Coordinates of C-alpha atoms in Angstrom, one line a residue:
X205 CA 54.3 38.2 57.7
X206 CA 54.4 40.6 54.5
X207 CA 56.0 43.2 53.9
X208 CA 57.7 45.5 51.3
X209 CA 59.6 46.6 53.3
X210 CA 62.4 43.9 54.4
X211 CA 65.2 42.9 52.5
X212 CA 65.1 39.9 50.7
X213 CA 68.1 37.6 50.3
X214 CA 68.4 38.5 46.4
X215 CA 69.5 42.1 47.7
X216 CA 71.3 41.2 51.2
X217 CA 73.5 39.1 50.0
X218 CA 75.7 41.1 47.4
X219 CA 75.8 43.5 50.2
X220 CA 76.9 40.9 52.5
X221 CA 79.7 40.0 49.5
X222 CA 80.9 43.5 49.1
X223 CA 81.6 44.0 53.0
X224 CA 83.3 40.8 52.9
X225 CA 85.9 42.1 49.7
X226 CA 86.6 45.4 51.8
X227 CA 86.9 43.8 55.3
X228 CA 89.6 41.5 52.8
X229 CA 91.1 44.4 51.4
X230 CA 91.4 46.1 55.1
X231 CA 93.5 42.8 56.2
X232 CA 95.5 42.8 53.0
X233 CA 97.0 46.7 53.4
X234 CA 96.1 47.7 57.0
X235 CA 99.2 48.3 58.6
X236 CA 97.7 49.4 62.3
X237 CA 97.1 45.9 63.8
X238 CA 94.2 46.6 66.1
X239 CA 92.2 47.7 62.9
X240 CA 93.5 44.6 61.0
X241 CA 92.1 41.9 64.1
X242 CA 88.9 44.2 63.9
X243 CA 88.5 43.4 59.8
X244 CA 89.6 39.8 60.6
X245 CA 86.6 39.6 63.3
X246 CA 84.2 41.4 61.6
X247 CA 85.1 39.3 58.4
X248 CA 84.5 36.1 60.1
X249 CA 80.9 37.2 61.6
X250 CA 79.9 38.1 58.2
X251 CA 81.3 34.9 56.4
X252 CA 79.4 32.8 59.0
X253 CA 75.8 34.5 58.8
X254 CA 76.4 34.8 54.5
X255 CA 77.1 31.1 55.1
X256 CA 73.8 30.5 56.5
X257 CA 72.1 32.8 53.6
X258 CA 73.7 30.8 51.3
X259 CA 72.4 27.7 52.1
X260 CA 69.2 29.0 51.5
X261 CA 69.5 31.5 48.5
X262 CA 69.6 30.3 44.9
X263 CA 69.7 33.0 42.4
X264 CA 67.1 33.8 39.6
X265 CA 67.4 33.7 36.5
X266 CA 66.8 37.8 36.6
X267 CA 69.8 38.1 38.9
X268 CA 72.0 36.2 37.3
X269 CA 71.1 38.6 34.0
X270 CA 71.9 41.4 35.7
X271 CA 75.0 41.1 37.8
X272 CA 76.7 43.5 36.3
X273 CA 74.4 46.0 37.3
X274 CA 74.0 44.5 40.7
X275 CA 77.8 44.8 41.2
X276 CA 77.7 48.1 40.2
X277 CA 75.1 49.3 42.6
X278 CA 76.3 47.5 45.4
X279 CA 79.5 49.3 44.8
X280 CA 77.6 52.4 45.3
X281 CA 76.3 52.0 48.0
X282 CA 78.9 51.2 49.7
X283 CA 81.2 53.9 48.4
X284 CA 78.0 56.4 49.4
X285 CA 78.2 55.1 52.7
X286 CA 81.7 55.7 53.3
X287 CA 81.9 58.6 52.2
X288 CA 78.8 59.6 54.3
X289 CA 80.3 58.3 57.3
X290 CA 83.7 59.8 57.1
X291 CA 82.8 63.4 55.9
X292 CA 80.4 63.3 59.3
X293 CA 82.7 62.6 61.5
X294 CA 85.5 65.2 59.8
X295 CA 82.3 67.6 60.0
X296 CA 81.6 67.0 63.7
X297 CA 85.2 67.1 64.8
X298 CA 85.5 70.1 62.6
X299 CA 82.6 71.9 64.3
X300 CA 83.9 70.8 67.8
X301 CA 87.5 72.6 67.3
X302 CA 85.6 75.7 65.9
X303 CA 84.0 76.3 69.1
X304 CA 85.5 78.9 71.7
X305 CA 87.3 77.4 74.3
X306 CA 84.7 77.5 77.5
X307 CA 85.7 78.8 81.3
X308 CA 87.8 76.8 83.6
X309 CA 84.9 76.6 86.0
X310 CA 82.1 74.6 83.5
X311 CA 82.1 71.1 84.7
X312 CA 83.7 68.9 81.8
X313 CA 81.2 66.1 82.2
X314 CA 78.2 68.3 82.1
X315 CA 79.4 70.3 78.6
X316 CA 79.6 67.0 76.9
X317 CA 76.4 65.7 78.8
X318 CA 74.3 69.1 77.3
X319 CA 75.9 68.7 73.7
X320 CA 75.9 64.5 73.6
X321 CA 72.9 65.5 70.9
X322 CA 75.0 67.7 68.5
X323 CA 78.6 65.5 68.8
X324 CA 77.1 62.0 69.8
X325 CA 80.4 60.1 69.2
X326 CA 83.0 62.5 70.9
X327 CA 80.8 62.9 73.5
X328 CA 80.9 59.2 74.2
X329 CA 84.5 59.4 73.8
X330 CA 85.0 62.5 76.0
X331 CA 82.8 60.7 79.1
X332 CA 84.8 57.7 79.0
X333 CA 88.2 59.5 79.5
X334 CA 86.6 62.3 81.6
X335 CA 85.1 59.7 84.4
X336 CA 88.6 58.0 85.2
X337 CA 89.5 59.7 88.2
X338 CA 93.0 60.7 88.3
X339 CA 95.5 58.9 91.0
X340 CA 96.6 61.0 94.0
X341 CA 98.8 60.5 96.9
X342 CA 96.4 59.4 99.1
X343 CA 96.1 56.2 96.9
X344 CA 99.8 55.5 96.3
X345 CA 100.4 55.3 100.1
X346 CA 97.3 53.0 100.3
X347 CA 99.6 50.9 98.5
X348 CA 102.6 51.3 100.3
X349 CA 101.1 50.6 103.8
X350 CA 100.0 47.5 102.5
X351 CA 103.2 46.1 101.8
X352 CA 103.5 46.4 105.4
X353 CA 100.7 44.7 106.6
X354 CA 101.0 41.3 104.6
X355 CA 104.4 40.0 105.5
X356 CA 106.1 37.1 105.3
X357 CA 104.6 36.0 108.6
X358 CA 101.1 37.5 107.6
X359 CA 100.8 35.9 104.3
X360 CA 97.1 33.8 105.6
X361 CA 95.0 37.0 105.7
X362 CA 91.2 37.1 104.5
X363 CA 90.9 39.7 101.7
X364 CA 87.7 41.2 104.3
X365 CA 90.4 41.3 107.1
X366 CA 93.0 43.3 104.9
X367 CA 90.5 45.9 103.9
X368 CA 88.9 46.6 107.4
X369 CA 92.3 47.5 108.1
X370 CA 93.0 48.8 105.2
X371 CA 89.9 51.2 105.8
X372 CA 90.9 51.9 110.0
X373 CA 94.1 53.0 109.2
X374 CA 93.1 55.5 106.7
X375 CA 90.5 57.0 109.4

C-alpha cells in the first residue's frame, strides 16, 4: 500500500501535539464547564492515540533541524482552521437571520428539511428541537389517572396490565 497521499507520522504528530496544547489551554481558562469536560475528553482520546504514534515514531534528523519551522506551520494551520470554522458558522447564522420571516402556515420541519444543504448545522439543530412534541393535557391527566390505579393495595401490577388499562380508559 503506497501512496502520496496519506499522512505520515513525521507530519501527524505535531498536529496531534498542537491539538493537545489548545485542548490544555481550553481546560486552563474555560469557564463554561460542559466545554471544559469536552476539552478534558477530547484531550484524553488524543493523548492515548499520540501515545500509540509515539511508540512508533522516532524523529529524523531533518525534523529535528527544522522544528522551528514545523512549529510554525503547525501553528498555522491550526489558527487557519479556526478561523475558517468560526467565520462559517457566524456566516451561516448571519445569512439565516437575513432571511424574511416565512408564513405561519409552512411546516417548520419541512423549511429546514429543503434548506439542510445551505445551513447544514442549524438545520440539525432546528430538527432536534422541532420533533419534541410539546406536552398537552391529554398527557398530564394520563398521569394523574394513574396515580389512581396503582394504590397501596395495587402495588403487584404487570407493567402490560397497567398500560392495557392505561390505553381502555383513554378510549
Amino acid at each position: 500500500m503506497s501512496s502520496s497521499t496519506y499522512p505520515i507520522l513525521s507530519t501527524t504528530i505535531p498536529l496531534y501535539n498542537t491539538l493537545i496544547d489548545h485542548t490544555k489551554e481550553i481546560i486552563n481558562t474555560e469557564n463554561i464547564i460542559s466545554i471544559k469536560a469536552a476539552a478534558e475528553k477530547c484531550k484524553e482520546k488524543l493523548l492515548e492515540i499520540s501515545s500509540i504514534y509515539n511508540t512508533f515514531y522516532t524523529p529524523t534528523l531533518s525534523e529535528v533541524s527544522n522544528k522551528n519551522e514545523s512549529f510554525e506551520q503547525k501553528n498555522s494551520i491550526i489558527e487557519h482552521l479556526f478561523k475558517k470554522c468560526c467565520i462559517e458558522k457566524i456566516d451561516k447564522l448571519q445569512v439565516y437571520l437575513s432571511l424574511p420571516t416565512v408564513n405561519e402556515t409552512v411546516n417548520s420541519l419541512e423549511w429546514w428539511k429543503s434548506n439542510m444543504s445551505q445551513f447544514p448545522h442549524l438545520s440539525k439543530i432546528a430538527c432536534d428541537h422541532l420533533s419534541i412534541p410539546a406536552t398537552s393535557v391529554s398527557s398530564e391527566q394520563c398521569f394523574s389517572i394513574s396515580k389512581n390505579l396503582i394504590t397501596d393495595n395495587r402495588n403487584r401490577l404487570a407493567g402490560k396490565t397497567v398500560r392495557v388499562y392505561m390505553c381502555l380508559r383513554s378510549w
